[in-house]
PDB file of C-alpha atoms and ligand atoms in Angstrom:
ATOM      1  CA  UNK A  10       4.714  32.964-149.465  1.00 97.00           C
ATOM      2  CA  UNK A  11       5.072  36.280-147.562  1.00 98.00           C
ATOM      3  CA  UNK A  12       2.679  39.457-148.049  1.00 97.00           C
ATOM      4  CA  UNK A  13       5.212  41.951-146.692  1.00 97.00           C
ATOM      5  CA  UNK A  14       3.857  45.223-145.489  1.00 94.00           C
ATOM      6  CA  UNK A  15       4.090  48.144-148.022  1.00 92.00           C
ATOM      7  CA  UNK A  16       3.843  45.507-150.636  1.00 97.00           C
ATOM      8  CA  UNK A  17       1.784  45.593-153.704  1.00 97.00           C
ATOM      9  CA  UNK A  18      -0.564  42.521-153.281  1.00 98.00           C
ATOM     10  CA  UNK A  19      -0.989  43.381-149.317  1.00 97.00           C
ATOM     11  CA  UNK A  20      -2.398  47.635-150.255  1.00 97.00           C
ATOM     12  CA  UNK A  21      -5.493  45.648-152.653  1.00 98.00           C
ATOM     13  CA  UNK A  22      -6.996  44.896-148.986  1.00 98.00           C
ATOM     14  CA  UNK A  23      -9.747  47.614-147.974  1.00 98.00           C
ATOM     15  CA  UNK A  24     -10.875  47.410-144.495  1.00 98.00           C
ATOM     16  CA  UNK A  25     -12.181  49.448-141.475  1.00 98.00           C
ATOM     17  CA  UNK A  26     -10.142  50.933-139.023  1.00 98.00           C
ATOM     18  CA  UNK A  27     -10.582  49.442-135.698  1.00 98.00           C
ATOM     19  CA  UNK A  28      -9.656  51.598-132.507  1.00 98.00           C
ATOM     20  CA  UNK A  29      -8.416  48.820-129.876  1.00 98.00           C
ATOM     21  CA  UNK A  30      -8.448  49.940-126.233  1.00 98.00           C
ATOM     22  CA  UNK A  31      -7.145  48.642-123.388  1.00 98.00           C
ATOM     23  CA  UNK A  32      -6.175  49.019-119.996  1.00 98.00           C
ATOM     24  CA  UNK A  33      -3.316  46.693-117.463  1.00 98.00           C
ATOM     25  CA  UNK A  34      -0.157  46.505-116.803  1.00 97.00           C
ATOM     26  CA  UNK A  35       0.814  48.881-120.016  1.00 96.00           C
ATOM     27  CA  UNK A  36      -1.720  51.530-118.775  1.00 97.00           C
ATOM     28  CA  UNK A  37      -4.360  52.599-120.727  1.00 98.00           C
ATOM     29  CA  UNK A  38      -4.119  52.486-124.406  1.00 98.00           C
ATOM     30  CA  UNK A  39      -5.424  52.628-128.075  1.00 98.00           C
ATOM     31  CA  UNK A  40      -3.844  51.128-131.157  1.00 98.00           C
ATOM     32  CA  UNK A  41      -5.301  51.354-135.035  1.00 98.00           C
ATOM     33  CA  UNK A  42      -6.182  47.500-136.227  1.00 98.00           C
ATOM     34  CA  UNK A  43      -6.920  47.531-139.853  1.00 98.00           C
ATOM     35  CA  UNK A  44      -7.113  43.583-139.078  1.00 98.00           C
ATOM     36  CA  UNK A  45     -10.936  44.205-137.099  1.00 98.00           C
ATOM     37  CA  UNK A  46     -13.191  41.911-138.354  1.00 98.00           C
ATOM     38  CA  UNK A  47     -17.006  40.598-137.236  1.00 98.00           C
ATOM     39  CA  UNK A  48     -16.610  36.827-137.370  1.00 98.00           C
ATOM     40  CA  UNK A  49     -20.046  35.931-135.818  1.00 98.00           C
ATOM     41  CA  UNK A  50     -23.603  36.932-135.483  1.00 98.00           C
ATOM     42  CA  UNK A  51     -24.812  35.209-132.399  1.00 98.00           C
ATOM     43  CA  UNK A  52     -23.418  35.558-130.448  1.00 98.00           C
ATOM     44  CA  UNK A  53     -21.702  38.340-131.996  1.00 98.00           C
ATOM     45  CA  UNK A  54     -17.447  37.777-132.105  1.00 99.00           C
ATOM     46  CA  UNK A  55     -15.053  40.376-133.168  1.00 99.00           C
ATOM     47  CA  UNK A  56     -11.455  39.172-134.165  1.00 99.00           C
ATOM     48  CA  UNK A  57      -8.519  41.361-133.693  1.00 99.00           C
ATOM     49  CA  UNK A  58      -4.802  40.499-134.968  1.00 98.00           C
ATOM     50  CA  UNK A  59      -1.587  42.171-132.813  1.00 98.00           C
ATOM     51  CA  UNK A  60       1.546  41.898-133.365  1.00 98.00           C
ATOM     52  CA  UNK A  61       2.961  40.413-130.337  1.00 97.00           C
ATOM     53  CA  UNK A  62       4.630  42.120-127.295  1.00 96.00           C
ATOM     54  CA  UNK A  63       2.798  45.297-128.478  1.00 98.00           C
ATOM     55  CA  UNK A  64       1.276  46.902-125.369  1.00 98.00           C
ATOM     56  CA  UNK A  65      -2.131  46.664-126.328  1.00 98.00           C
ATOM     57  CA  UNK A  66      -1.772  42.598-126.586  1.00 98.00           C
ATOM     58  CA  UNK A  67      -0.156  42.640-123.485  1.00 98.00           C
ATOM     59  CA  UNK A  68      -2.941  44.502-121.816  1.00 98.00           C
ATOM     60  CA  UNK A  69      -5.178  41.736-123.284  1.00 98.00           C
ATOM     61  CA  UNK A  70      -3.244  39.345-122.174  1.00 98.00           C
ATOM     62  CA  UNK A  71      -3.705  40.739-119.169  1.00 98.00           C
ATOM     63  CA  UNK A  72      -7.105  41.441-119.005  1.00 98.00           C
ATOM     64  CA  UNK A  73      -9.169  39.585-121.082  1.00 98.00           C
ATOM     65  CA  UNK A  74     -11.303  42.291-122.711  1.00 98.00           C
ATOM     66  CA  UNK A  75     -11.013  45.090-125.083  1.00 99.00           C
ATOM     67  CA  UNK A  76     -12.925  47.794-127.320  1.00 99.00           C
ATOM     68  CA  UNK A  77     -13.772  48.047-130.611  1.00 99.00           C
ATOM     69  CA  UNK A  78     -14.090  51.413-131.599  1.00 99.00           C
ATOM     70  CA  UNK A  79     -14.753  51.507-135.526  1.00 98.00           C
ATOM     71  CA  UNK A  80     -12.822  55.315-136.419  1.00 98.00           C
ATOM     72  CA  UNK A  81     -15.191  57.784-138.652  1.00 98.00           C
ATOM     73  CA  UNK A  82     -13.339  59.399-141.476  1.00 98.00           C
ATOM     74  CA  UNK A  83     -13.072  62.370-139.891  1.00 98.00           C
ATOM     75  CA  UNK A  84     -10.886  60.549-136.923  1.00 98.00           C
ATOM     76  CA  UNK A  85      -7.804  60.259-139.399  1.00 98.00           C
ATOM     77  CA  UNK A  86      -5.691  62.222-136.717  1.00 98.00           C
ATOM     78  CA  UNK A  87      -6.567  59.623-134.379  1.00 98.00           C
ATOM     79  CA  UNK A  88      -6.335  56.762-136.283  1.00 98.00           C
ATOM     80  CA  UNK A  89      -2.865  57.948-137.283  1.00 98.00           C
ATOM     81  CA  UNK A  90      -1.943  59.126-133.476  1.00 98.00           C
ATOM     82  CA  UNK A  91      -3.301  55.556-132.286  1.00 98.00           C
ATOM     83  CA  UNK A  92      -1.333  53.729-135.366  1.00 97.00           C
ATOM     84  CA  UNK A  93       1.502  55.354-135.347  1.00 94.00           C
ATOM     85  CA  UNK A  94       5.428  54.761-134.468  1.00 92.00           C
ATOM     86  CA  UNK A  95       4.667  56.050-130.825  1.00 91.00           C
ATOM     87  CA  UNK A  96       4.053  53.279-128.782  1.00 94.00           C
ATOM     88  CA  UNK A  97       1.896  52.350-125.775  1.00 92.00           C
ATOM     89  CA  UNK A  98       5.002  50.661-123.602  1.00 94.00           C
ATOM     90  CA  UNK A  99       6.143  54.101-123.876  1.00 95.00           C
ATOM     91  CA  UNK A 100       3.889  57.070-123.666  1.00 97.00           C
ATOM     92  CA  UNK A 101       0.015  57.841-122.877  1.00 97.00           C
ATOM     93  CA  UNK A 102      -1.472  57.849-126.608  1.00 98.00           C
ATOM     94  CA  UNK A 103      -5.085  58.203-124.999  1.00 98.00           C
ATOM     95  CA  UNK A 104      -3.363  61.146-123.113  1.00 97.00           C
ATOM     96  CA  UNK A 105      -2.254  62.519-126.343  1.00 97.00           C
ATOM     97  CA  UNK A 106      -5.563  62.325-128.153  1.00 98.00           C
ATOM     98  CA  UNK A 107      -7.144  63.932-125.042  1.00 98.00           C
ATOM     99  CA  UNK A 108      -4.960  66.749-125.476  1.00 98.00           C
ATOM    100  CA  UNK A 109      -5.900  67.256-129.013  1.00 98.00           C
ATOM    101  CA  UNK A 110      -9.416  67.748-128.531  1.00 98.00           C
ATOM    102  CA  UNK A 111     -10.838  64.234-129.149  1.00 98.00           C
ATOM    103  CA  UNK A 112     -12.826  62.078-125.676  1.00 98.00           C
ATOM    104  CA  UNK A 113     -12.847  59.047-124.789  1.00 98.00           C
ATOM    105  CA  UNK A 114     -15.707  57.557-122.066  1.00 98.00           C
ATOM    106  CA  UNK A 115     -15.137  55.024-119.815  1.00 98.00           C
ATOM    107  CA  UNK A 116     -16.491  51.736-120.923  1.00 98.00           C
ATOM    108  CA  UNK A 117     -19.517  49.734-119.146  1.00 98.00           C
ATOM    109  CA  UNK A 118     -18.395  46.181-119.162  1.00 98.00           C
ATOM    110  CA  UNK A 119     -14.573  46.190-119.444  1.00 98.00           C
ATOM    111  CA  UNK A 120     -12.185  48.637-117.543  1.00 98.00           C
ATOM    112  CA  UNK A 121     -10.827  50.061-120.982  1.00 98.00           C
ATOM    113  CA  UNK A 122     -11.666  53.599-121.932  1.00 98.00           C
ATOM    114  CA  UNK A 123     -13.902  53.842-125.354  1.00 98.00           C
ATOM    115  CA  UNK A 124     -13.545  56.441-128.182  1.00 98.00           C
ATOM    116  CA  UNK A 125     -16.129  59.101-128.209  1.00 98.00           C
ATOM    117  CA  UNK A 126     -17.878  59.556-131.924  1.00 97.00           C
ATOM    118  CA  UNK A 127     -16.357  56.307-133.474  1.00 98.00           C
ATOM    119  CA  UNK A 128     -19.019  55.029-135.683  1.00 98.00           C
ATOM    120  CA  UNK A 129     -19.405  51.757-133.650  1.00 98.00           C
ATOM    121  CA  UNK A 130     -18.237  51.089-130.393  1.00 98.00           C
ATOM    122  CA  UNK A 131     -18.329  47.655-129.037  1.00 99.00           C
ATOM    123  CA  UNK A 132     -16.451  45.950-125.291  1.00 99.00           C
ATOM    124  CA  UNK A 133     -15.271  42.521-125.888  1.00 99.00           C
ATOM    125  CA  UNK A 134     -14.475  39.931-123.416  1.00 99.00           C
ATOM    126  CA  UNK A 135     -11.745  37.650-125.074  1.00 99.00           C
ATOM    127  CA  UNK A 136     -12.919  34.035-125.414  1.00 98.00           C
ATOM    128  CA  UNK A 137     -10.032  32.705-128.130  1.00 98.00           C
ATOM    129  CA  UNK A 138      -6.850  33.648-128.593  1.00 98.00           C
ATOM    130  CA  UNK A 139      -4.507  32.056-131.759  1.00 98.00           C
ATOM    131  CA  UNK A 140      -1.178  32.793-133.212  1.00 98.00           C
ATOM    132  CA  UNK A 141      -1.269  32.824-136.447  1.00 98.00           C
ATOM    133  CA  UNK A 142       1.703  33.496-138.397  1.00 98.00           C
ATOM    134  CA  UNK A 143       3.333  36.753-137.232  1.00 98.00           C
ATOM    135  CA  UNK A 144       0.124  37.663-135.960  1.00 98.00           C
ATOM    136  CA  UNK A 145      -1.774  36.854-132.712  1.00 98.00           C
ATOM    137  CA  UNK A 146      -6.034  37.052-133.584  1.00 98.00           C
ATOM    138  CA  UNK A 147      -7.495  38.054-130.047  1.00 99.00           C
ATOM    139  CA  UNK A 148     -11.335  37.063-130.714  1.00 99.00           C
ATOM    140  CA  UNK A 149     -14.085  38.970-128.505  1.00 98.00           C
ATOM    141  CA  UNK A 150     -17.166  38.276-127.462  1.00 99.00           C
ATOM    142  CA  UNK A 151     -19.166  41.442-127.648  1.00 99.00           C
ATOM    143  CA  UNK A 152     -20.781  42.308-124.219  1.00 98.00           C
ATOM    144  CA  UNK A 153     -22.167  45.743-124.386  1.00 98.00           C
ATOM    145  CA  UNK A 154     -23.232  48.075-127.878  1.00 98.00           C
ATOM    146  CA  UNK A 155     -23.574  51.989-128.008  1.00 98.00           C
ATOM    147  CA  UNK A 156     -25.845  53.508-130.326  1.00 98.00           C
ATOM    148  CA  UNK A 157     -24.353  53.602-133.885  1.00 98.00           C
ATOM    149  CA  UNK A 158     -23.242  56.903-135.483  1.00 97.00           C
ATOM    150  CA  UNK A 159     -24.779  57.607-138.938  1.00 97.00           C
ATOM    151  CA  UNK A 160     -20.777  59.071-140.214  1.00 97.00           C
ATOM    152  CA  UNK A 161     -19.078  57.308-142.553  1.00 97.00           C
ATOM    153  CA  UNK A 162     -16.390  54.568-141.491  1.00 98.00           C
ATOM    154  CA  UNK A 163     -12.870  55.422-142.219  1.00 98.00           C
ATOM    155  CA  UNK A 164     -11.987  53.007-144.939  1.00 98.00           C
ATOM    156  CA  UNK A 165      -8.080  51.832-145.446  1.00 98.00           C
ATOM    157  CA  UNK A 166      -6.331  50.371-148.192  1.00 98.00           C
ATOM    158  CA  UNK A 167      -3.702  51.219-150.573  1.00 96.00           C
ATOM    159  CA  UNK A 168      -1.596  52.252-146.935  1.00 95.00           C
ATOM    160  CA  UNK A 169      -4.185  55.089-147.179  1.00 97.00           C
ATOM    161  CA  UNK A 170      -7.265  56.572-145.523  1.00 98.00           C
ATOM    162  CA  UNK A 171     -10.501  56.957-147.731  1.00 98.00           C
ATOM    163  CA  UNK A 172     -14.409  58.012-147.192  1.00 97.00           C
ATOM    164  CA  UNK A 173     -17.151  55.429-149.164  1.00 96.00           C
ATOM    165  CA  UNK A 174     -17.892  56.905-152.751  1.00 95.00           C
ATOM    166  CA  UNK A 175     -20.653  55.926-154.885  1.00 96.00           C
ATOM    167  CA  UNK A 176     -23.398  53.045-153.989  1.00 96.00           C
ATOM    168  CA  UNK A 177     -22.709  50.464-156.434  1.00 96.00           C
ATOM    169  CA  UNK A 178     -26.258  48.821-157.132  1.00 96.00           C
ATOM    170  CA  UNK A 179     -27.052  45.160-156.505  1.00 95.00           C
ATOM    171  CA  UNK A 180     -28.330  43.701-159.736  1.00 95.00           C
ATOM    172  CA  UNK A 181     -31.732  44.656-160.683  1.00 96.00           C
ATOM    173  CA  UNK A 182     -34.941  42.295-160.314  1.00 95.00           C
ATOM    174  CA  UNK A 183     -34.802  41.355-164.387  1.00 96.00           C
ATOM    175  CA  UNK A 184     -30.584  40.681-164.525  1.00 96.00           C
ATOM    176  CA  UNK A 185     -31.694  38.362-160.886  1.00 96.00           C
ATOM    177  CA  UNK A 186     -34.229  36.579-163.210  1.00 95.00           C
ATOM    178  CA  UNK A 187     -31.714  35.546-165.924  1.00 96.00           C
ATOM    179  CA  UNK A 188     -29.028  35.036-163.518  1.00 96.00           C
ATOM    180  CA  UNK A 189     -31.280  32.465-161.537  1.00 96.00           C
ATOM    181  CA  UNK A 190     -32.471  30.644-164.870  1.00 95.00           C
ATOM    182  CA  UNK A 191     -28.300  30.324-165.408  1.00 96.00           C
ATOM    183  CA  UNK A 192     -28.012  29.427-161.895  1.00 96.00           C
ATOM    184  CA  UNK A 193     -31.087  26.121-162.630  1.00 95.00           C
ATOM    185  CA  UNK A 194     -29.147  25.278-165.397  1.00 95.00           C
ATOM    186  CA  UNK A 195     -25.876  24.522-163.318  1.00 96.00           C
ATOM    187  CA  UNK A 196     -27.912  22.495-160.601  1.00 95.00           C
ATOM    188  CA  UNK A 197     -25.505  20.147-158.561  1.00 95.00           C
ATOM    189  CA  UNK A 198     -29.272  17.675-158.093  1.00 89.00           C
ATOM    190  CA  UNK A 199     -27.766  15.449-160.177  1.00 84.00           C
ATOM    191  CA  UNK A 200     -25.034  14.254-157.867  1.00 84.00           C
TER     192      UNK A 200
HETATM  193  C1  FMN B 306      -4.279  52.445-140.257  1.00 74.27           C
HETATM  194  C2  FMN B 306      -3.655  51.180-139.665  1.00 74.27           C
HETATM  195  C3  FMN B 306      -3.824  50.454-139.386  1.00 74.27           C
HETATM  196  C4  FMN B 306      -3.019  49.242-138.595  1.00 74.27           C
HETATM  197  N1  FMN B 306      -3.422  47.991-138.448  1.00 74.27           N
HETATM  198  C5  FMN B 306      -3.009  46.694-137.692  1.00 74.27           C
HETATM  199  C6  FMN B 306      -3.495  45.585-137.265  1.00 74.27           C
HETATM  200  O1  FMN B 306      -4.185  45.190-137.607  1.00 74.27           O
HETATM  201  N2  FMN B 306      -2.557  44.936-136.441  1.00 74.27           N
HETATM  202  C7  FMN B 306      -1.697  45.490-135.957  1.00 74.27           C
HETATM  203  O2  FMN B 306      -0.523  44.716-135.081  1.00 74.27           O
HETATM  204  N3  FMN B 306      -0.726  46.827-135.897  1.00 74.27           N
HETATM  205  C8  FMN B 306      -1.849  47.433-136.850  1.00 74.27           C
HETATM  206  N4  FMN B 306      -0.782  48.725-137.197  1.00 74.27           N
HETATM  207  C9  FMN B 306       0.131  49.456-136.365  1.00 74.27           C
HETATM  208  C10 FMN B 306      -0.170  49.658-134.845  1.00 74.27           C
HETATM  209  O3  FMN B 306      -1.352  50.088-134.096  1.00 74.27           O
HETATM  210  C11 FMN B 306       1.228  50.059-134.224  1.00 74.27           C
HETATM  211  O4  FMN B 306       1.919  49.126-133.948  1.00 74.27           O
HETATM  212  C12 FMN B 306       0.381  50.666-132.948  1.00 74.27           C
HETATM  213  O5  FMN B 306       1.403  51.691-132.366  1.00 74.27           O
HETATM  214  C13 FMN B 306       0.305  49.292-131.747  1.00 74.27           C
HETATM  215  O6  FMN B 306       0.164  49.740-130.888  1.00 74.27           O
HETATM  216  P1  FMN B 306       0.594  49.890-129.104  1.00 74.27           P
HETATM  217  O7  FMN B 306       2.605  49.094-129.439  1.00 74.27           O
HETATM  218  O8  FMN B 306       0.623  51.043-128.345  1.00 74.27           O
HETATM  219  O9  FMN B 306      -0.250  48.797-128.654  1.00 74.27           O
HETATM  220  C14 FMN B 306      -1.989  49.777-137.983  1.00 74.27           C
HETATM  221  C15 FMN B 306      -1.631  50.799-138.063  1.00 74.27           C
HETATM  222  C16 FMN B 306      -2.420  51.552-138.928  1.00 74.27           C
HETATM  223  C17 FMN B 306      -2.190  53.494-138.582  1.00 74.27           C
END
């Protein structure tokens, strides 16, 4: 079955917005990717799923590296420009964003620019590329990290941007104790 863009089922996923920066045959570029996931602790691996043929995919294929910048809640305009109809094949979106007042800095271990004031910035070297349906998953090993920001992440769900709200508490110790006794009752030790 399909889960199409704009469908009710697609809208139920809630994610960060990754701002993926690259350089290469399509020049300096930035795109927004909701499919940006931390997938390994050691080594630190980050997977991004990108539509084939996009300037970002072409740049990563050529350079084997990309920047992952997690958008802050005040970077909704930046995300919309990076992820809108303006394509990196035709327009220097980083130039547009600079003119709008957003700032970038040169990556240390990769040739791409990085996004200033993102909540987390990671420079990645490509270690795996997997075609998954109509997207390509690029898996990058983190080779450089920067101090994180205390700002909130930009959250993407329902095809809209949100900011984190109320902190939902984890179970209290008494509740946890009750759950532990039920877990013991359902133990598979006898298998
Ligand atoms: C919030 C948001 C999230 C997006 N997530 C993805 C994604 O995960 N993968 C993808 O291929 N495109 C995604 N897009 C669309 C791309 O950002 C868009 O096609 C962009 O123009 C591609 O850039 P490029 O052609 O310059 O590489 C998203 C767009 C927005 C606004």
